[in-house]
């Protein structure tokens, strides 16, 4: 959720300037615009369109034969699952305060502080580390806010609620993105070692990071629609210092009510909350173990350092006027290859 450049820590993170060398984009500005348009689609509730655009760019690399492009093709939404979902009700109740219940959660990809070296047994495989932030309406009026209001709450760097979370935890984790995410980190490590000379590899690095962020967003939406939530809350997916720093709402509270609304009377059946079937926790589930390795560090400590800082109002990001014109213009750009 927090773009690290706002904290003056540029040397720790991948920037567009660091990585720019492209077969697809004519300039850094064009790449930035493309990523901004992808995030805009996610914020408007169109992550499937966003994913299609990224996949189309990946298929431009070596005619779809690039390693990261092939891994993206092998990672459909159906292959991604979330674990720890069944403990959310207990977590919400633990964090609830009198007259201030949890009304929003943000599941963020946490960038590794140190890029991992290949593992002798697992190779480059590495699942993303997720951190979940829990909010009440003391941070932002999530209980009443629709998608438009939440999108206006995003400033140029992060949501205005970014430092007002109640708790941060690692209850929710992801399985199924480890192949492509680990390969993307391996390419990033090669870049830092000066061993990524081909423009196509730099394109794959950028698009691979974007693909992982969008695929997690899609997986979150799928699990909400398939397994439900223990209560209606706003669900966001964001970034804890993880390039390309996407932040977007998956479901607002009102949208979740629409999802579970009774079709005949237009009323919510409260029993649907209790009857939601939650998958059993896998035998290998151990959220604490992901931080035992020094190369896998949560951003929780950084979050706690900024927690007491007052949120700063920032201007909302601009968005395209209509979804149709944005999508059309992006596909037109995909068809245009630089000479």
Coordinates of C-alpha atoms in Angstrom, one line a residue:
X1 CA 0.0 0.0 0.0
X2 CA 2.9 2.3 0.5
X3 CA 5.1 3.4 -2.3
X4 CA 8.6 3.4 -0.7
X5 CA 9.7 6.4 -2.7
X6 CA 7.7 8.5 -0.4
X7 CA 9.9 7.4 2.5
X8 CA 13.2 8.2 0.8
X9 CA 14.3 4.6 0.5
X10 CA 14.9 4.4 -3.3
X11 CA 18.0 2.3 -3.1
X12 CA 16.1 -0.6 -1.7
X13 CA 13.5 -0.9 -4.4
X14 CA 13.2 -1.6 -8.1
X15 CA 12.3 1.6 -10.0
X16 CA 11.3 2.1 -13.6
X17 CA 14.5 4.1 -14.2
X18 CA 16.6 1.2 -12.8
X19 CA 15.1 -1.4 -15.1
X20 CA 14.0 0.5 -18.2
X21 CA 15.2 -1.2 -21.4
X22 CA 12.3 -2.3 -23.6
X23 CA 11.2 -4.0 -26.8
X24 CA 7.6 -3.0 -26.1
X25 CA 7.6 0.6 -24.8
X26 CA 9.2 3.6 -26.4
X27 CA 9.9 5.4 -23.2
X28 CA 9.7 5.2 -19.4
X29 CA 6.7 7.5 -19.5
X30 CA 4.8 5.1 -21.8
X31 CA 5.6 2.2 -19.4
X32 CA 4.4 4.2 -16.4
X33 CA 1.2 5.1 -18.3
X34 CA 0.6 1.5 -19.1
X35 CA 1.0 0.4 -15.5
X36 CA -1.2 3.3 -14.3
X37 CA -3.9 2.2 -16.8
X38 CA -3.7 -1.4 -15.5
X39 CA -4.1 -0.2 -11.9
X40 CA -7.0 2.0 -13.0
X41 CA -8.8 -1.0 -14.5
X42 CA -8.3 -2.9 -11.2
X43 CA -9.7 0.0 -9.2
X44 CA -12.8 0.1 -11.5
X45 CA -13.4 -3.6 -10.8
X46 CA -12.0 -5.0 -14.1
X47 CA -9.0 -7.1 -13.0
X48 CA -9.7 -9.7 -15.7
X49 CA -9.2 -7.0 -18.4
X50 CA -6.1 -5.8 -16.6
X51 CA -4.7 -9.4 -16.6
X52 CA -5.5 -9.8 -20.3
X53 CA -3.5 -6.7 -21.2
X54 CA -0.5 -7.9 -19.2
X55 CA -0.7 -11.4 -20.7
X56 CA -0.8 -9.9 -24.2
X57 CA 2.4 -7.9 -23.5
X58 CA 4.1 -11.1 -22.2
X59 CA 3.1 -12.9 -25.4
X60 CA 5.0 -10.3 -27.4
X61 CA 8.3 -11.5 -25.8
X62 CA 10.0 -14.1 -27.9
X63 CA 6.6 -15.0 -29.5
X64 CA 5.4 -16.2 -26.1
X65 CA 8.4 -18.4 -25.5
X66 CA 10.0 -16.3 -22.8
X67 CA 10.3 -18.2 -19.5
X68 CA 8.2 -15.7 -17.6
X69 CA 5.5 -15.6 -20.3
X70 CA 5.3 -19.5 -20.2
X71 CA 5.0 -19.4 -16.4
X72 CA 2.2 -16.8 -16.7
X73 CA 0.3 -19.1 -19.1
X74 CA 0.7 -21.9 -16.6
X75 CA -0.7 -19.9 -13.7
X76 CA -4.5 -19.5 -14.2
X77 CA -6.6 -18.0 -11.5
X78 CA -7.9 -21.5 -10.7
X79 CA -4.4 -22.6 -9.8
X80 CA -4.1 -19.9 -7.0
X81 CA -5.5 -20.6 -3.6
X82 CA -5.5 -18.6 -0.3
X83 CA -4.9 -20.3 3.1
X84 CA -5.7 -18.9 6.5
X85 CA -9.1 -17.7 5.3
X86 CA -10.9 -19.7 8.0
X87 CA -9.3 -17.7 10.8
X88 CA -10.6 -14.3 9.7
X89 CA -13.7 -14.4 11.8
X90 CA -11.6 -15.0 15.0
X91 CA -9.1 -12.3 13.9
X92 CA -11.9 -9.8 13.3
X93 CA -13.4 -10.4 16.7
X94 CA -10.0 -10.1 18.4
X95 CA -9.4 -6.7 16.8
X96 CA -12.9 -5.3 17.1
X97 CA -13.2 -2.4 19.6
X98 CA -16.4 -1.1 21.2
X99 CA -18.4 0.6 18.5
X100 CA -15.4 0.3 16.2
X101 CA -15.6 -3.1 14.5
X102 CA -13.2 -4.1 11.7
X103 CA -14.7 -2.7 8.4
X104 CA -11.9 -3.3 6.0
X105 CA -8.8 -5.4 5.4
X106 CA -6.0 -5.0 2.9
X107 CA -3.9 -8.0 1.8
X108 CA -0.6 -6.7 0.6
X109 CA 2.4 -8.3 -1.2
X110 CA 5.5 -7.7 1.0
X111 CA 8.7 -7.3 -1.0
X112 CA 11.7 -9.3 0.3
X113 CA 14.3 -7.0 2.0
X114 CA 17.0 -9.2 0.5
X115 CA 16.6 -11.0 -2.9
X116 CA 16.9 -14.7 -2.3
X117 CA 19.5 -16.9 -3.9
X118 CA 18.3 -20.1 -5.6
X119 CA 17.5 -22.9 -3.2
X120 CA 19.4 -26.2 -3.8
X121 CA 16.1 -28.2 -3.6
X122 CA 13.4 -25.8 -4.7
X123 CA 15.3 -23.7 -7.3
X124 CA 13.8 -20.3 -7.7
X125 CA 10.4 -21.3 -6.4
X126 CA 9.1 -18.8 -3.8
X127 CA 5.6 -17.9 -2.9
X128 CA 4.9 -14.2 -2.2
X129 CA 4.8 -13.1 1.4
X130 CA 1.5 -11.5 2.2
X131 CA 0.7 -9.1 5.0
X132 CA -2.9 -8.2 6.0
X133 CA -3.8 -4.9 7.5
X134 CA -7.1 -4.5 9.4
X135 CA -9.0 -1.2 9.6
X136 CA -12.0 0.3 11.4
X137 CA -14.0 3.3 10.4
X138 CA -11.7 5.5 12.5
X139 CA -9.2 5.3 9.6
X140 CA -11.7 5.8 6.8
X141 CA -15.5 5.5 6.4
X142 CA -15.2 2.1 4.8
X143 CA -18.6 0.9 6.0
X144 CA -20.4 3.6 4.0
X145 CA -17.9 4.1 1.1
X146 CA -18.5 2.8 -2.3
X147 CA -15.9 2.0 -4.9
X148 CA -15.8 5.6 -6.2
X149 CA -15.2 7.0 -2.7
X150 CA -12.5 4.5 -1.9
X151 CA -10.7 5.2 -5.2
X152 CA -10.8 8.9 -4.4
X153 CA -9.1 8.0 -1.1
X154 CA -6.1 6.8 -2.9
X155 CA -3.5 9.6 -3.2
X156 CA -0.5 9.7 -5.5
X157 CA 1.4 7.3 -3.3
X158 CA -1.1 5.4 -1.1
X159 CA -4.5 5.4 0.5
X160 CA -5.1 8.2 3.0
X161 CA -5.8 5.5 5.6
X162 CA -2.4 3.9 5.1
X163 CA -1.0 4.5 8.6
X164 CA -4.2 4.1 10.6
X165 CA -4.5 0.3 10.6
X166 CA -5.5 -1.4 13.9
X167 CA -3.4 -4.5 13.4
X168 CA -1.1 -6.2 10.9
X169 CA -0.8 -9.9 10.5
X170 CA 0.2 -12.8 8.3
X171 CA -2.9 -15.0 8.7
X172 CA -3.7 -15.0 5.0
X173 CA -1.1 -16.5 2.6
X174 CA -1.1 -17.6 -1.0
X175 CA -0.2 -20.8 -2.8
X176 CA 0.2 -21.2 -6.5
X177 CA 2.2 -18.1 -7.5
X178 CA 5.5 -19.5 -6.4
X179 CA 6.7 -20.6 -9.8
X180 CA 6.3 -17.3 -11.6
X181 CA 7.0 -15.0 -8.6
X182 CA 10.3 -16.9 -7.8
X183 CA 11.4 -16.6 -11.4
X184 CA 10.6 -12.9 -11.4
X185 CA 12.7 -12.4 -8.3
X186 CA 15.5 -14.4 -9.9
X187 CA 15.4 -12.0 -12.9
X188 CA 15.5 -9.1 -10.5
X189 CA 18.5 -10.5 -8.8
X190 CA 20.2 -10.9 -12.2
X191 CA 19.5 -7.3 -13.0
X192 CA 21.1 -6.1 -9.7
X193 CA 24.1 -8.2 -10.6
X194 CA 24.3 -6.6 -14.0
X195 CA 23.4 -9.8 -15.8
X196 CA 20.1 -8.8 -17.6
X197 CA 21.3 -7.2 -20.8
X198 CA 18.3 -8.1 -23.1
X199 CA 15.4 -5.6 -23.3
X200 CA 13.0 -8.5 -23.5
X201 CA 14.2 -9.8 -20.2
X202 CA 13.6 -6.3 -18.6
X203 CA 10.1 -6.3 -20.1
X204 CA 9.5 -9.7 -18.7
X205 CA 10.7 -8.6 -15.2
X206 CA 8.3 -5.6 -15.2
X207 CA 5.3 -7.5 -16.6
X208 CA 6.0 -10.5 -14.4
X209 CA 5.7 -8.3 -11.3
X210 CA 2.5 -6.7 -12.6
X211 CA 1.1 -10.2 -13.5
X212 CA 1.6 -11.5 -9.9
X213 CA -0.1 -8.4 -8.4
X214 CA -3.1 -8.7 -10.7
X215 CA -3.4 -12.5 -10.3
X216 CA -3.5 -12.1 -6.5
X217 CA -6.2 -9.6 -6.9
X218 CA -8.2 -12.0 -9.1
X219 CA -7.6 -14.8 -6.7
X220 CA -8.9 -12.7 -3.8
X221 CA -12.1 -11.9 -5.7
X222 CA -12.6 -15.6 -6.6
X223 CA -12.2 -16.7 -2.9
X224 CA -14.6 -14.0 -1.7
X225 CA -17.2 -15.1 -4.3
X226 CA -16.6 -18.8 -3.7
X227 CA -16.1 -19.0 0.1
X228 CA -17.5 -15.7 1.3
X229 CA -16.5 -13.5 4.2
X230 CA -17.3 -13.9 7.9
X231 CA -18.9 -10.5 7.7
X232 CA -19.4 -7.8 5.1
X233 CA -16.1 -5.8 5.0
X234 CA -14.2 -3.9 2.3
X235 CA -11.4 -5.9 0.9
X236 CA -8.4 -4.3 -0.7
X237 CA -5.3 -5.7 -2.3
X238 CA -2.1 -3.6 -2.1
X239 CA 1.6 -3.5 -1.9
X240 CA 4.0 -3.3 1.0
X241 CA 7.0 -2.0 -0.9
X242 CA 6.4 -4.4 -3.8
X243 CA 6.8 -3.2 -7.4
X244 CA 4.7 -2.0 -9.2
X245 CA 2.9 -0.8 -6.0
X246 CA -0.6 -1.5 -7.2
X247 CA -3.5 -0.7 -4.8
X248 CA -7.1 -1.4 -5.5
X249 CA -10.4 -2.5 -3.9
X250 CA -11.5 -6.0 -4.6
X251 CA -14.9 -5.8 -3.0
X252 CA -16.5 -2.9 -1.2
X253 CA -18.9 -3.6 1.7
X254 CA -21.9 -2.6 -0.5
X255 CA -20.7 -4.9 -3.3
X256 CA -20.5 -7.8 -1.0
X257 CA -24.0 -7.2 0.2
X258 CA -25.1 -7.3 -3.5
X259 CA -23.2 -10.6 -3.9
X260 CA -25.1 -12.3 -1.1
X261 CA -28.4 -10.5 -1.6
X262 CA -31.5 -12.7 -1.8
X263 CA -32.8 -12.6 -5.3
X264 CA -36.5 -12.5 -4.6
X265 CA -37.0 -10.0 -1.8
X266 CA -33.7 -8.1 -2.2
X267 CA -32.9 -8.7 1.4
X268 CA -29.7 -10.1 2.8
X269 CA -30.1 -13.6 4.3
X270 CA -28.0 -13.4 7.5
X271 CA -27.8 -17.2 7.6
X272 CA -25.6 -17.1 4.5
X273 CA -22.7 -15.8 6.6
X274 CA -22.9 -18.8 8.9
X275 CA -23.4 -21.4 6.1
X276 CA -20.3 -20.4 4.1
X277 CA -18.1 -23.4 3.7
X278 CA -14.4 -22.7 4.5
X279 CA -11.8 -25.1 3.2
X280 CA -9.7 -26.9 5.8
X281 CA -6.3 -25.5 6.6
X282 CA -3.6 -27.4 4.7
X283 CA -1.2 -29.5 6.7
X284 CA 1.7 -27.3 5.7
X285 CA 0.1 -24.1 6.9
X286 CA 2.3 -22.3 9.3
X287 CA 2.2 -18.5 8.9
X288 CA 4.9 -17.9 11.4
X289 CA 7.4 -20.0 9.6
X290 CA 7.6 -17.7 6.5
X291 CA 9.5 -15.2 8.6
X292 CA 12.1 -17.5 10.1
X293 CA 14.4 -17.1 7.2
X294 CA 16.3 -13.8 7.3
X295 CA 15.7 -13.3 3.6
X296 CA 11.9 -13.3 4.1
X297 CA 11.1 -10.3 6.3
X298 CA 7.6 -8.9 6.9
X299 CA 7.0 -5.2 6.5
X300 CA 5.1 -5.2 9.8
X301 CA 7.9 -3.4 11.7
X302 CA 8.0 -0.7 9.0
X303 CA 4.2 -0.4 9.2
X304 CA 4.3 0.1 13.0
X305 CA 6.9 2.8 12.7
X306 CA 4.6 4.9 10.5
X307 CA 1.4 3.9 12.3
X308 CA 1.3 7.0 14.5
X309 CA 1.8 9.4 11.6
X310 CA -1.4 11.3 10.7
X311 CA -2.9 10.5 7.3
X312 CA -2.2 13.2 4.8
X313 CA -4.9 14.2 2.3
X314 CA -3.5 13.8 -1.3
X315 CA -5.2 14.4 -4.6
X316 CA -6.8 11.4 -6.1
X317 CA -5.3 9.7 -9.2
X318 CA -6.8 10.6 -12.5
X319 CA -8.8 7.9 -14.2
X320 CA -9.8 7.4 -17.8
X321 CA -13.3 8.8 -18.7
X322 CA -14.8 5.5 -19.8
X323 CA -13.8 1.8 -19.6
X324 CA -14.4 1.3 -23.3
X325 CA -12.1 4.1 -24.5
X326 CA -9.4 3.0 -22.1
X327 CA -9.4 -0.6 -23.1
X328 CA -9.6 0.3 -26.8
X329 CA -6.6 2.6 -26.6
X330 CA -4.6 0.0 -24.7
X331 CA -5.3 -2.7 -27.2
X332 CA -4.4 -0.3 -30.0
X333 CA -1.0 0.3 -28.2
X334 CA -0.4 -3.5 -28.0
X335 CA -0.8 -3.7 -31.8
X336 CA 1.7 -1.0 -32.3
X337 CA 5.3 -2.3 -32.1
X338 CA 8.3 0.1 -32.2
X339 CA 10.3 0.0 -35.3

